[in-house]
Each structure stands twice: as structure tokens, then as C-alpha cells.
Short mmCIF file of C-alpha atoms in Angstrom, two decimals:
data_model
loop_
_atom_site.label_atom_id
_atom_site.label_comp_id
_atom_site.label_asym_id
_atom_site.label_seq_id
_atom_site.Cartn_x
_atom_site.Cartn_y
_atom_site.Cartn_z
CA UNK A 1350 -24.90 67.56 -12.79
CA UNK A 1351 -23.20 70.98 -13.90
CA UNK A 1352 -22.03 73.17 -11.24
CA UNK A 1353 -20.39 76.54 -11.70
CA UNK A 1354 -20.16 78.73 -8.85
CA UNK A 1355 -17.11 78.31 -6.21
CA UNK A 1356 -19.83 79.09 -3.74
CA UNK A 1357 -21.24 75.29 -3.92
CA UNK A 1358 -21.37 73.46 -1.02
CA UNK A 1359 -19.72 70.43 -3.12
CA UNK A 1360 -16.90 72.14 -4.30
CA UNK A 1361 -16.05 73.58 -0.78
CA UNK A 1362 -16.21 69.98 0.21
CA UNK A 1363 -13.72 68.03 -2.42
CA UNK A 1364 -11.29 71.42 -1.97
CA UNK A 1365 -11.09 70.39 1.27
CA UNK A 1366 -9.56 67.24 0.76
CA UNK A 1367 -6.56 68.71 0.41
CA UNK A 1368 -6.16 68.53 4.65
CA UNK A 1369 -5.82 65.41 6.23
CA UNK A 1370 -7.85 65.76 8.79
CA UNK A 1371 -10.48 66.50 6.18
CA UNK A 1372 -9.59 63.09 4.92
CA UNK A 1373 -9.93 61.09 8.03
CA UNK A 1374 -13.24 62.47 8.87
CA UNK A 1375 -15.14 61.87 5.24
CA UNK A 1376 -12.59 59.39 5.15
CA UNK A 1377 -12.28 60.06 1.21
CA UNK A 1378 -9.72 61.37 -0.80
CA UNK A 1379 -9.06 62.20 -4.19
CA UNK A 1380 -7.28 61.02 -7.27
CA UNK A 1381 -6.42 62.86 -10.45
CA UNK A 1382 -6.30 61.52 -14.08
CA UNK A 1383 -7.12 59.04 -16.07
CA UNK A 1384 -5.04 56.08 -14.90
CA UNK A 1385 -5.63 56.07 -11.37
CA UNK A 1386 -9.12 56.21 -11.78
CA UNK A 1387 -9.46 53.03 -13.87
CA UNK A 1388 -7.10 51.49 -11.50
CA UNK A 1389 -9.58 52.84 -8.73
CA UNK A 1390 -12.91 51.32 -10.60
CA UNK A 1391 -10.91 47.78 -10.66
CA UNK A 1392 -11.25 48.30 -7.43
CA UNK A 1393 -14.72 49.87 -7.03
CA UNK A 1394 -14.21 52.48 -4.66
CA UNK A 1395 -14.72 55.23 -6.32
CA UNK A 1396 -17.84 57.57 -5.02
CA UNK A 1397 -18.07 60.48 -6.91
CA UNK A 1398 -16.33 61.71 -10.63
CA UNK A 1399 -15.85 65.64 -11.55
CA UNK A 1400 -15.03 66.92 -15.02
CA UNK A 1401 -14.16 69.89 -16.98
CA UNK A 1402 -15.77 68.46 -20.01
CA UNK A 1403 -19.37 67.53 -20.74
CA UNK A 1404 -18.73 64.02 -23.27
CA UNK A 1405 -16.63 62.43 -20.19
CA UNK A 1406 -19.47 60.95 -18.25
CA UNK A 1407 -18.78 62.33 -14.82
CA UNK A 1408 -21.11 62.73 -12.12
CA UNK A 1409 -20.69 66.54 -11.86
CA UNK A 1410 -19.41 68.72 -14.60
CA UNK A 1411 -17.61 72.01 -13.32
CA UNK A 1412 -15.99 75.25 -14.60
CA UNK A 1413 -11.95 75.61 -14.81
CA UNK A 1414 -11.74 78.03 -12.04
CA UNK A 1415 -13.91 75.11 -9.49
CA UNK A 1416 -11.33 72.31 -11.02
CA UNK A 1417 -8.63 75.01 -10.04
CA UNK A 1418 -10.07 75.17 -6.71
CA UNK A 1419 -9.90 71.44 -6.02
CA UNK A 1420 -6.28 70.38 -7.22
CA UNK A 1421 -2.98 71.51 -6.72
CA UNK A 1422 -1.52 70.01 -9.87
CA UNK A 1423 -0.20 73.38 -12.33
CA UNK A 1424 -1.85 71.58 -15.50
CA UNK A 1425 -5.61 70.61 -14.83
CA UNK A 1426 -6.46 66.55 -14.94
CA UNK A 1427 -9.45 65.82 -16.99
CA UNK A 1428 -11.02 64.29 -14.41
CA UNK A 1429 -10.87 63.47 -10.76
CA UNK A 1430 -12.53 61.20 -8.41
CA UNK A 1431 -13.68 60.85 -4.92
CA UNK A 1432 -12.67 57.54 -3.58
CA UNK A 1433 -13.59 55.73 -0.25
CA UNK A 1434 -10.09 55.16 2.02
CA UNK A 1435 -9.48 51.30 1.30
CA UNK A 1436 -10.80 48.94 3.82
CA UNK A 1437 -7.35 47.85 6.48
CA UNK A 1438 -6.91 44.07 6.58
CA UNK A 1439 -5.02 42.16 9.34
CA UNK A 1440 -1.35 41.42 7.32
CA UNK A 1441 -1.20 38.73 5.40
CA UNK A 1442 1.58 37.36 2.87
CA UNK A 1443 4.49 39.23 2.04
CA UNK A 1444 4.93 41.87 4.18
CA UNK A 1445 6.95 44.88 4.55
CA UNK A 1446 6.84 46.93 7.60
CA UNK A 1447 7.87 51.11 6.77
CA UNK A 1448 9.29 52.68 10.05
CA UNK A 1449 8.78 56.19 9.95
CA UNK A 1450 8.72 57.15 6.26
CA UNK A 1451 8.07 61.07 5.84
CA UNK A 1452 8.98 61.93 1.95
CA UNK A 1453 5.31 60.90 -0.19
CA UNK A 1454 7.22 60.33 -3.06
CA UNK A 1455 9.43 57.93 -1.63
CA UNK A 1456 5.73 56.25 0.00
CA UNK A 1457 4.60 56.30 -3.13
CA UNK A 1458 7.86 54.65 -4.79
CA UNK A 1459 7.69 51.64 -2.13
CA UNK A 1460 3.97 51.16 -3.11
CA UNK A 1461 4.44 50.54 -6.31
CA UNK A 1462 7.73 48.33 -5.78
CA UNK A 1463 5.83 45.78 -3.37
CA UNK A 1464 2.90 45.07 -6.04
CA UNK A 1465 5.74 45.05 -8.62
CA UNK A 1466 7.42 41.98 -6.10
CA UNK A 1467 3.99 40.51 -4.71
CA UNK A 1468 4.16 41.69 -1.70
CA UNK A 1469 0.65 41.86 -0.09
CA UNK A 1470 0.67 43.84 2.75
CA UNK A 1471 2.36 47.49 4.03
CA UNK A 1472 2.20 48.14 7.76
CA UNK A 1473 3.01 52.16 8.26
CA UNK A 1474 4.00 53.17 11.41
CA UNK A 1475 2.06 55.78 13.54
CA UNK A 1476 4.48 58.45 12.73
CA UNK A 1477 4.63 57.79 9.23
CA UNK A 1478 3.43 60.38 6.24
CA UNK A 1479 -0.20 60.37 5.71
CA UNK A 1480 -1.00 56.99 3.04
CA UNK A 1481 -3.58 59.25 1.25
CA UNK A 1482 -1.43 62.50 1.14
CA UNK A 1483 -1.60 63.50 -3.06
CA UNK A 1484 2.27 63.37 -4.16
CA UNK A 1485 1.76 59.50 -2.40
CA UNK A 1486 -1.07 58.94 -4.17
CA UNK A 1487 0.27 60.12 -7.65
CA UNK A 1488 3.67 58.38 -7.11
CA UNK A 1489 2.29 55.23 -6.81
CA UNK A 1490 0.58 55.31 -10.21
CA UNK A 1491 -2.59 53.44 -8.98
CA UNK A 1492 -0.95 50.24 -7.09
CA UNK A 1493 -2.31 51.60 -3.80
CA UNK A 1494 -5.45 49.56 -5.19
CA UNK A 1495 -3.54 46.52 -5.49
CA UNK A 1496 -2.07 45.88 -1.79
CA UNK A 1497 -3.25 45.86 1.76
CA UNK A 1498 -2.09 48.99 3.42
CA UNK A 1499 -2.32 49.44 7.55
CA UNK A 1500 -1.50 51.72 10.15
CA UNK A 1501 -0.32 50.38 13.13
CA UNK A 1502 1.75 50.38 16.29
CA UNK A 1503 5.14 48.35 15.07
CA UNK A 1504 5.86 47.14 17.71
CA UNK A 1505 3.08 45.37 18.97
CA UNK A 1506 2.72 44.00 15.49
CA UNK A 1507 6.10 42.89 15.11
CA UNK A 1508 5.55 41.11 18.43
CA UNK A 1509 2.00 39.27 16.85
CA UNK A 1510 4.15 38.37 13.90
CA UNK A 1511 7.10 36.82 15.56
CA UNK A 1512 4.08 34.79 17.43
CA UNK A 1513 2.89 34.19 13.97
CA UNK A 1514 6.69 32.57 12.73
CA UNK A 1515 7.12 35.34 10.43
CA UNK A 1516 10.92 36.04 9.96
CA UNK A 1517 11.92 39.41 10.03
CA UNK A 1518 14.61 41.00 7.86
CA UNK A 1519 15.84 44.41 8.96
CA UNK A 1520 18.50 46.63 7.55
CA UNK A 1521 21.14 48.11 8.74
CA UNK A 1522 23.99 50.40 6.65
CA UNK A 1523 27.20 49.50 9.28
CA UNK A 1524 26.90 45.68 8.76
CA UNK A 1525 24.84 42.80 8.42
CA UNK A 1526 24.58 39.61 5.56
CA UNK A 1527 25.29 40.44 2.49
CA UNK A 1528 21.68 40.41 0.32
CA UNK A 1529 23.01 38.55 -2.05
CA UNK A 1530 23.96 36.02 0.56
CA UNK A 1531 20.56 35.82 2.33
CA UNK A 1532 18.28 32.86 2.14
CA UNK A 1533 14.32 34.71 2.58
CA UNK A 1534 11.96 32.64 4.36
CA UNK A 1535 8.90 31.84 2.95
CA UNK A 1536 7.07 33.93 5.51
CA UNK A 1537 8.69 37.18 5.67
CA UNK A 1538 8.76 40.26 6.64
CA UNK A 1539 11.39 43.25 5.89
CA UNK A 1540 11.45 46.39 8.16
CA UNK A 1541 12.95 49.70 5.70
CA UNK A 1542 13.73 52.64 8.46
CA UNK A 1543 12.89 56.37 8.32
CA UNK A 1544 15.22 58.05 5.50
CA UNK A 1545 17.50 60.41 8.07
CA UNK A 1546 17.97 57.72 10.75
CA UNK A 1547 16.89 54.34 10.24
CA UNK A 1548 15.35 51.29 11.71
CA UNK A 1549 14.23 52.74 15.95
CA UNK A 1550 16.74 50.81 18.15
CA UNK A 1551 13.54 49.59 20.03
CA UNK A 1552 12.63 47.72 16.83
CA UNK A 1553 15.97 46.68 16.22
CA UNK A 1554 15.75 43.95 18.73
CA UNK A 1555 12.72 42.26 16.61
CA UNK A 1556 15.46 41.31 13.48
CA UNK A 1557 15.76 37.48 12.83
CA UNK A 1558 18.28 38.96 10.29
CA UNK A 1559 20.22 41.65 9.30
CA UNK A 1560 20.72 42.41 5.98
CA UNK A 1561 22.64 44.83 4.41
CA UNK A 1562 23.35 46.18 0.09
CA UNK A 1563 26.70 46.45 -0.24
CA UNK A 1564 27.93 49.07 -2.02
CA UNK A 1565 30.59 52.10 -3.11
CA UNK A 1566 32.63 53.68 -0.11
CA UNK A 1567 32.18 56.95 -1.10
CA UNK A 1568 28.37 56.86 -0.74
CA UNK A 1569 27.13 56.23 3.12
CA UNK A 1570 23.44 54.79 2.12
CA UNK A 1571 20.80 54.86 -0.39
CA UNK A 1572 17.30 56.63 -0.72
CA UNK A 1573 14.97 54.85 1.75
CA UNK A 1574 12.65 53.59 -1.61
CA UNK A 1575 15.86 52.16 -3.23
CA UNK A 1576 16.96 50.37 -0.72
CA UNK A 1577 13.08 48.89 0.38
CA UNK A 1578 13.14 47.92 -3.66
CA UNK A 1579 16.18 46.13 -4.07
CA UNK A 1580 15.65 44.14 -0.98
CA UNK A 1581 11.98 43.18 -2.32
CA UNK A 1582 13.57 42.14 -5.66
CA UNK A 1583 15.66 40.32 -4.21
CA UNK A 1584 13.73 38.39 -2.05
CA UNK A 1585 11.26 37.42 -4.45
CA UNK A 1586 13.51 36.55 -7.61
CA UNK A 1587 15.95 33.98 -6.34
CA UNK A 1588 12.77 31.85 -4.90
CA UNK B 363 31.95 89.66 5.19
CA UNK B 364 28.59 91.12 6.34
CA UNK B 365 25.50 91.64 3.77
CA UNK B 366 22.14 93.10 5.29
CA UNK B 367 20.89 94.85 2.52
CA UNK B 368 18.57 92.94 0.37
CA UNK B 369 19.88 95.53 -2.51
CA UNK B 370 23.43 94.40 -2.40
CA UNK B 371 24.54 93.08 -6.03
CA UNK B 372 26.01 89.80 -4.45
CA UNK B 373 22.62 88.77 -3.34
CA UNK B 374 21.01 89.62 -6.07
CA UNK B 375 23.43 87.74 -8.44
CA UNK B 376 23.24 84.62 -5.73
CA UNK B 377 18.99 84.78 -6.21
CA UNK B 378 19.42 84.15 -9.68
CA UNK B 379 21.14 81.04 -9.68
CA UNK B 380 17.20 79.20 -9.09
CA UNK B 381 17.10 80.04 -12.97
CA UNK B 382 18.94 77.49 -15.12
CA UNK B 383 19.66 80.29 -17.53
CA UNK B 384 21.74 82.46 -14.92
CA UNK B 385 23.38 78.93 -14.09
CA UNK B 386 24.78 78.44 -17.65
CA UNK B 387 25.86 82.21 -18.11
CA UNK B 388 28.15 81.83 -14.79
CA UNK B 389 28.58 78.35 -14.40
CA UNK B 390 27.68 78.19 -11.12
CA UNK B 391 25.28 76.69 -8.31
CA UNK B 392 23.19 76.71 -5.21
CA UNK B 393 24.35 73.98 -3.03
CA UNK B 394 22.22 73.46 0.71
CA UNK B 395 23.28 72.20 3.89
CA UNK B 396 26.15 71.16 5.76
CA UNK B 397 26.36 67.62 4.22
CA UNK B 398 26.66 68.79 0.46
CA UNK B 399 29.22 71.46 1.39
CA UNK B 400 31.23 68.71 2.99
CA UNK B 401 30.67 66.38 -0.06
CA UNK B 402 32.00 69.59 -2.44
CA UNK B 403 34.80 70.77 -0.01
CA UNK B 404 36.47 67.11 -0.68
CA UNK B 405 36.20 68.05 -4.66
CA UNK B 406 37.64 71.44 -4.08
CA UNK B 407 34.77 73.07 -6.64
CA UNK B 408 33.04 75.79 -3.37
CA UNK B 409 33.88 79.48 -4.54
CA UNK B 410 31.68 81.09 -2.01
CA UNK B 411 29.95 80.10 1.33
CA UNK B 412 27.01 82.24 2.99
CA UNK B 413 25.69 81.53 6.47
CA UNK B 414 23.21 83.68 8.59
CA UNK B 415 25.71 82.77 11.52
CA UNK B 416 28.81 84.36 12.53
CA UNK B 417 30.15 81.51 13.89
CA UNK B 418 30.23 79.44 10.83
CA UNK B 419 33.02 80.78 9.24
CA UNK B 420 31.66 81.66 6.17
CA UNK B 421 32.50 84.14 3.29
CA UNK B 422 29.44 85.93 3.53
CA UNK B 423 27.22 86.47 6.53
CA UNK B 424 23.65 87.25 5.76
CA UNK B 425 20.69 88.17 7.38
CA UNK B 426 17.30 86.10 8.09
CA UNK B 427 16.02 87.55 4.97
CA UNK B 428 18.69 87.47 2.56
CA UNK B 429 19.17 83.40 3.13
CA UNK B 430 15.55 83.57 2.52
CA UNK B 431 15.67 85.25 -0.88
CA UNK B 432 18.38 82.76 -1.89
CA UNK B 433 17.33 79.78 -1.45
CA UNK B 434 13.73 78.04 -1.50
CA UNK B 435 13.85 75.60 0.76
CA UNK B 436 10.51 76.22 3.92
CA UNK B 437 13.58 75.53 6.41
CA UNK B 438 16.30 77.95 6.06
CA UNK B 439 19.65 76.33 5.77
CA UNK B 440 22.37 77.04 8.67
CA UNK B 441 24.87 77.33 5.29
CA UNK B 442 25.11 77.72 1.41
CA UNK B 443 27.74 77.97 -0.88
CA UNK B 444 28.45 78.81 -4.29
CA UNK B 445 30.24 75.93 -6.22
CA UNK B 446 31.67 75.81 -9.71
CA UNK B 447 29.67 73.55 -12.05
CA UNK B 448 31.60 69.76 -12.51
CA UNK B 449 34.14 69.64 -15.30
CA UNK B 450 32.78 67.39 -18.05
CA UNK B 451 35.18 64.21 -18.87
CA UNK B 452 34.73 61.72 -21.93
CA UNK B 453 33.02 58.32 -20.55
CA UNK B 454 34.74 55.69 -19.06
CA UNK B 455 34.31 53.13 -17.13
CA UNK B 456 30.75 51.29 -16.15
CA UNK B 457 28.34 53.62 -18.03
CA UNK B 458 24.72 54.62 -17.23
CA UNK B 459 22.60 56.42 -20.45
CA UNK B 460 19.66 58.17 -19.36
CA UNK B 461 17.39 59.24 -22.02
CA UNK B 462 14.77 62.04 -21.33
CA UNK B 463 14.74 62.04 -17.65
CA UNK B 464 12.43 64.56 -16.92
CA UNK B 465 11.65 64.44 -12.83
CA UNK B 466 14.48 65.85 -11.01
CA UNK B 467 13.97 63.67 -7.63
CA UNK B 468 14.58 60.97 -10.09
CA UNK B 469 17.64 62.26 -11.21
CA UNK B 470 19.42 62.99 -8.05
CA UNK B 471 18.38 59.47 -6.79
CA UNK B 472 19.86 57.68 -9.73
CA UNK B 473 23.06 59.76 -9.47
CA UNK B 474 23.17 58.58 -5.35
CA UNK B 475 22.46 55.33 -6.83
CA UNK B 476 25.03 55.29 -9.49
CA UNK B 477 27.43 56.10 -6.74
CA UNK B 478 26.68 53.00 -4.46
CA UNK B 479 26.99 50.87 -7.31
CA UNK B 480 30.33 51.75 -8.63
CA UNK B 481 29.09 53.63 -11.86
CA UNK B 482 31.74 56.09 -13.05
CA UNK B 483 30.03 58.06 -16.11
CA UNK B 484 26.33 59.05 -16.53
CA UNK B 485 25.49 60.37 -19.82
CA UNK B 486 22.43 62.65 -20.05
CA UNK B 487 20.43 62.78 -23.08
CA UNK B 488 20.13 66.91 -24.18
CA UNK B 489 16.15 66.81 -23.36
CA UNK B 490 17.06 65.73 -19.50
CA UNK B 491 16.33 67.98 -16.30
CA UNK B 492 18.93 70.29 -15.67
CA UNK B 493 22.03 68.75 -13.30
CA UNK B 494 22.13 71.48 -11.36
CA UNK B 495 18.17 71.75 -10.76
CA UNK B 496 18.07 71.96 -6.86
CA UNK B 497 15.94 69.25 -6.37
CA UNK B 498 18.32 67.44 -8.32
CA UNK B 499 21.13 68.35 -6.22
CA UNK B 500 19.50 67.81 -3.03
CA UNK B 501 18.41 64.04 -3.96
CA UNK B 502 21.66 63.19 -4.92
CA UNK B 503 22.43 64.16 -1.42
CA UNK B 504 26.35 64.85 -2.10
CA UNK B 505 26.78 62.29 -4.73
CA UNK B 506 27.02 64.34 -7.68
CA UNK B 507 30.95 65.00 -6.63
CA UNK B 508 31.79 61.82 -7.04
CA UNK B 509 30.83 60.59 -10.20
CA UNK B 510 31.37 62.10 -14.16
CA UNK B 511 28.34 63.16 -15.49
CA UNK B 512 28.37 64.45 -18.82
CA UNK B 513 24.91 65.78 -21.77
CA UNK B 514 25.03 64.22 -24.41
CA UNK B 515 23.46 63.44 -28.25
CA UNK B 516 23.36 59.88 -27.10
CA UNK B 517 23.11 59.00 -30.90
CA UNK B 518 26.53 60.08 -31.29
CA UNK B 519 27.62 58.80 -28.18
CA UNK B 520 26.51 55.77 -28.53
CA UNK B 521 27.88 55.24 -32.08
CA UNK B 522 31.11 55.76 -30.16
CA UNK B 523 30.67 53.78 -27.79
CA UNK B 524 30.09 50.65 -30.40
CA UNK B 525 33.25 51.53 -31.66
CA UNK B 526 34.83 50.98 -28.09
CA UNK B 527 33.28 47.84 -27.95
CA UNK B 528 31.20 48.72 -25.22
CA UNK B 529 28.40 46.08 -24.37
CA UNK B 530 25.07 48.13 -24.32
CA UNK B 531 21.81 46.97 -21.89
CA UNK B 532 18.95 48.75 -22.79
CA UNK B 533 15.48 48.29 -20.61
CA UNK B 534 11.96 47.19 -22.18
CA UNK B 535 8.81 46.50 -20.25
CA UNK B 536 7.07 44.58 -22.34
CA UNK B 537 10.00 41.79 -23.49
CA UNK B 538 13.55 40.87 -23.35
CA UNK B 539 16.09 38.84 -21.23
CA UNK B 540 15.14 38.09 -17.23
CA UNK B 541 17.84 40.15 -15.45
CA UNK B 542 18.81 37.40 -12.91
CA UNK B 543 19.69 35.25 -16.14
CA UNK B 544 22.39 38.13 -17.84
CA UNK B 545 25.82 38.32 -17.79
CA UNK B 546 27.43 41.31 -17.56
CA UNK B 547 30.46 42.44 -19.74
CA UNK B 548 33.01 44.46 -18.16
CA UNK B 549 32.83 47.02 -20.70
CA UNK B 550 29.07 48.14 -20.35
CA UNK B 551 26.68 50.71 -20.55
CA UNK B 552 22.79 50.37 -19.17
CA UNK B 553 20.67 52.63 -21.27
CA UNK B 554 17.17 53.65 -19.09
CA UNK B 555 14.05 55.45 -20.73
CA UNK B 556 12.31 58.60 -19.80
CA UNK B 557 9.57 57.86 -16.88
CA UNK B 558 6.19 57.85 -19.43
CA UNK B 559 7.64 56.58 -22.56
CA UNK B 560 11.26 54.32 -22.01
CA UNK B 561 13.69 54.71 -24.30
CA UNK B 562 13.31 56.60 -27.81
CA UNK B 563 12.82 53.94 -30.56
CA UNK B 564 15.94 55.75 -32.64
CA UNK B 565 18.22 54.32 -29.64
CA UNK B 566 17.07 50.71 -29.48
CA UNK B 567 18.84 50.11 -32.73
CA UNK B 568 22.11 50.05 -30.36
CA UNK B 569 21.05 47.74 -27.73
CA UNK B 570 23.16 44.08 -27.65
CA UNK B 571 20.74 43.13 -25.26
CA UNK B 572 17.05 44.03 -24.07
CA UNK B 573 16.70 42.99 -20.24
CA UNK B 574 13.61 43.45 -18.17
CA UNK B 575 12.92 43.13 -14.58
CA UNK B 576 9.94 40.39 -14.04
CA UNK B 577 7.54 41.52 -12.26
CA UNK B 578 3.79 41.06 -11.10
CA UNK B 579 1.63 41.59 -13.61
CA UNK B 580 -0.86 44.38 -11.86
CA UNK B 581 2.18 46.49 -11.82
CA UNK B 582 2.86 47.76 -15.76
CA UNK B 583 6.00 49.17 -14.47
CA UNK B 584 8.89 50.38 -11.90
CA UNK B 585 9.60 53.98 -11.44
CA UNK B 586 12.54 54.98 -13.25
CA UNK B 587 15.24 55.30 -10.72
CA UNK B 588 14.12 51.95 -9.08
CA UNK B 589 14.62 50.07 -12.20
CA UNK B 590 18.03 52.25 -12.82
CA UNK B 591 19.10 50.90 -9.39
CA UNK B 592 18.11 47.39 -9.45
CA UNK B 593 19.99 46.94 -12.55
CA UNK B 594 23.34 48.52 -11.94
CA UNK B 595 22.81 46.88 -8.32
CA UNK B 596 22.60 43.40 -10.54
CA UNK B 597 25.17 44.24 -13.05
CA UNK B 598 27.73 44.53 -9.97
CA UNK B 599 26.55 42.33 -7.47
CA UNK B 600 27.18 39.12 -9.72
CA UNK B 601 30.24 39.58 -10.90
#
């Protein structure tokens, strides 16, 4: 279907996407370009797909100035998609546990780092940055598809997992094991802390180990997605 | 000294230091926050500093909407400063090649990065972001004073570098050596692709040895500073 006037009730709709609270209630959000959508229709969650350009097979066909209207990104995607918010799952498998992550690159970053190191699930704390925020979405170049993400009250669920025998690997930049020196469980999980401040001391107290990268004097820590990387590496290649 | 016209030449001169043209012509820039003035007081390179509070001790006391004009951060720093761009040395040391780099947050995290791991020379390809790109700056969060990072025709430089007897790593997705299975030479340089295409096919005539980090295959590939970090993180932790 071809629309061209900003005035459509459609295109108010998708350009409100944008908000989060937008978000949670069509609970929908949007991804942009060609890759992410085939990653999204592996996954078949994709409701609705807008183009510029008639031979792309979209669902609606709109002018520059509506695509304008939609995305924030300076040069125009071909196409964009509506997708339905993945379905949460209780955690399973690998799992790392975020704690308070605000930059969406560095969301995005970790994403795409677990399905790179098989982990399966993410659990996000409450005061986390918003999963389906569009510099996440983007950074994670379509492995949101691939891995159970949740939202959830940490420590409650850190609680359930040390009920479950999970062992749980936190970090820490004053001391700790050495990574290299760690043994990982085959049930694991690894709690990554907020980028200015770290691991919450209330969570603290959940650690079956603390693990630390060493590294340079001169540098005090790492970026938050660095640091939740090397640890997933590392606990998956020296199985 | 006081400023509170918006007029005054100094301010002006200071607002055009978000160009990387007016950069080059003075070889100077912006630097943001108390933490990177620290990190640039220890390297002795700060020719100016400009608060918005008497107290600070500054050079230059501006008003609410001076700081505003200069920099572009949403949250206006308590203090700036003016620093001298780094003085370029010939490589030495454990070398890291980056060729095309083009998003600036990656930049700055592979510099903090670099840092942690005890690398001592970056060499930029000449179609790299600009160093002193203030996202750049900001994501290396101080880091940049510590390390030698010079641009580069990496053809050149790494035709040198041969002649040195440097050992030189270069990254490919699709084949090579597992990283957990190399050994490191003391003389080395890692060599690390631009984010959409890896590393130009002219330079993979130089590598000794293609590594690749093994990962699950849903994920086509790490974002460029994570696979920077993981291997200098490698090529030091097993020594």
C-alpha cells in the first residue's frame, strides 16, 4: 500500500516509536536496514515492512519526507520494519546478568558478544537502558534475535539462581582471581556492573567468585562491554 | 580571567575547535571533565582551562552560555581545557595497526583498551576518524595520554616494520589460526580491519599469521574494539 501524506494515521504511529513508552504500550519497535531485518524474519517477528522504493516488496510504500519522519538515522535505510518485542523466557544456560547498564551502544556491544560466546540468556536490571532503545538495537547488528533477553529484579533472581546451583562470577577492579586463573563452572553466571560504579554492594554479597582482568597501572578499568566480553571469551574457550 | 561576552575572540576561537579543520590549523583540542584534565595535567600538554566557576581555579571563567557554545555535551561540564595535540613518536614497542576505523566510540575504546593491555604505539591508517574527534576523546576516558599514537600509510609502515623484524597478527573472520592456540612474539604488531569490511586486501600481503577468534556461528562477527581487546588481552595474558 502507497502512502504519502505525513498526515496518515500509520505514519504518526511508527514515528512514534521513537518513545519508549510508545514501545511498551504497542509493544513494537523498529529496525532499520537490510541486515537486521533478515535476522528479524529468522526469527519471524516482524509485523509490518515500509519502503521508499516500489520493487522492494514492502507492505507500505512511502515518500522520503514520511521515511524522514520515522527514523533518526542522517542517511535513509531502504527499508524498515515493525517487529513484535521478543517473547521473555525464564533464564536458561549461560547467563550473564547486566547491573545497571545506561550507554545503548555498550548494550548493544554485550549483545552481540554473548551470541558470539553462546551465552543464552541476558537478565537487565530494572534500572537498566531500555533493550529496544535504536542505537541498542543497531549496535547489536541483529543478535538480539538470537538470545533470551529479560528484565528483572537482580536480586531476587540471583537468589532463584543460587537455589538453582548456578555459580556466580562477579567483577571487581581492586582485586579478585586472576581470569586467567579461574576455573568456570558449567552452570554459570557472570554479573558486569553499571559503567561509572560497578557491581551494587547489595549484589556483591551473591559472588561465588570474584574475578578480576588484570591489566596496565596507568589505566583504572575498562569500558563496561570490554570487560563483559573478555570475561565471556574466556569462559567459554578454555572449556 | 572573566569572559561574558559571547563576542569575545577567545570564545569564538575555543567554538571552533568541534571542527577538525580548526584543530589541525592550531593544533589544539577540546578536552571535558575533571577526569581527562587530570589524565592531561600528568602529561603536562593543558594550555588553557575554562570553568563557569570561580572557585575552580581556572584560566578563564565563563558564563552559562559561553561553556554552552563550547562544548556539545547536554550536561555542561564543571571544567574544560585547551590541550596541545600529542607529539607523534616512531613505533615501538607492542604495536596495534588499525586500518579504516571509522566510529569514533570505537576508537577511544580501543585506545582505553590498548592502555590496559600494555600496548605502547597505535598506528592509524590516514582514512581513520580523527584522534582528537570528541567522542573519541571522551571514550578513551584519559587514556590517550598515555600511549603513542601516530597516522600512518600503513603500507609504508608496515614495510618497515618487516624490516625490524616485527611479527605481524592480522584478523580474518572467515579463517586462520584459533587465538588460544598462538604464540606471541615479543616483537609484534596486531593489525585490526575497519568495522564493515576488515582489513584492506593490499595489507594482508604482510601478515605472518591470520588469527581469528572462534565463535558461535549465528554471530558473523565481533565489533571491532571487542575483537581489538580480546586479542591484545591474549597476546599479554599468556606470556
Amino acid at each position: 500500500m502507497k502512502i504519502e501524506s505525513l498526515q496518515n494515521k500509520k505514519v504518526k504511529e511508527w514515528s512514534k516509536l521513537k518513545e519508549k513508552k510508545y514501545r511498551d504500550e504497542t509493544n513494537t519497535f523498529i529496525i532499520e536496514g537490510e541486515h537486521l531485518i533478515e535476522e528479524a524474519k529468522k526469527r519471524g517477528c516482524i509485523k509490518e515492512t515500509i519502503s521508499m522504493r516500489e520493487e522492494m516488496d514492502s507492505d507500505y510504500i512511502v515518500t522520503k519526507e514520511i521515511m524522514k519522519k520515522i527514523t533518526s538515522q542522517v542517511t535513509l535505510p531502504n527499508q524498515i520494519a515493525i517487529c513484535e518485542k521478543q517473547k521473555e523466557h525464564d533464564p536458561f544456560g549461560n547467563i550473564l546478568i547486566l547491573d545497571g547498564i545506561q550507554d545503548p551502544g555498550n548494550l548493544g556491544t554485550i549483545i552481540r558478544s554473548a551470541v558470539a560466546f553462546s551465552y543464552d540468556t541476558i537478565i537487565l536490571s530494572e534500572d537498566s537502558v531500555d533493550l529496544y532503545n535504536e542505537k541498542v538495537i543497531r549496535s547489536t547488528e541483529g543478535m538480539i534475535f538470537h538470545i533470551n533477553i529479560i528484565r528483572r529484579n537482580l536480586q531476587k533472581e540471583l537468589a532463584k539462581m543460587k537455589k538453582l546451583n548456578y555459580y556466580i562470577y562477579g567483577t571487581n577492579v581492586v582485586n579478585g582471581k586472576k581470569i586467567s586463573d579461574c576455573q568456570f563452572h558449567q552452570k554459570k553466571a557472570i554479573l558486569i556492573g553499571n559503567e561509572g560504579n560497578g557491581v551494587k554492594k547489595e549484589l556483591q554479597n551473591y559472588f561465588d567468585e570474584t574475578i578480576y582482568i588484570p591489566m596496565n597501572q596507568q589505566c583504572e578499568s575498562l569500558n563496561a562491554a570490554i570487560s563483559a566480553s573478555i570475561i565471556m571469551y574466556e569462559s567459554e574457550s578454555r572449556k
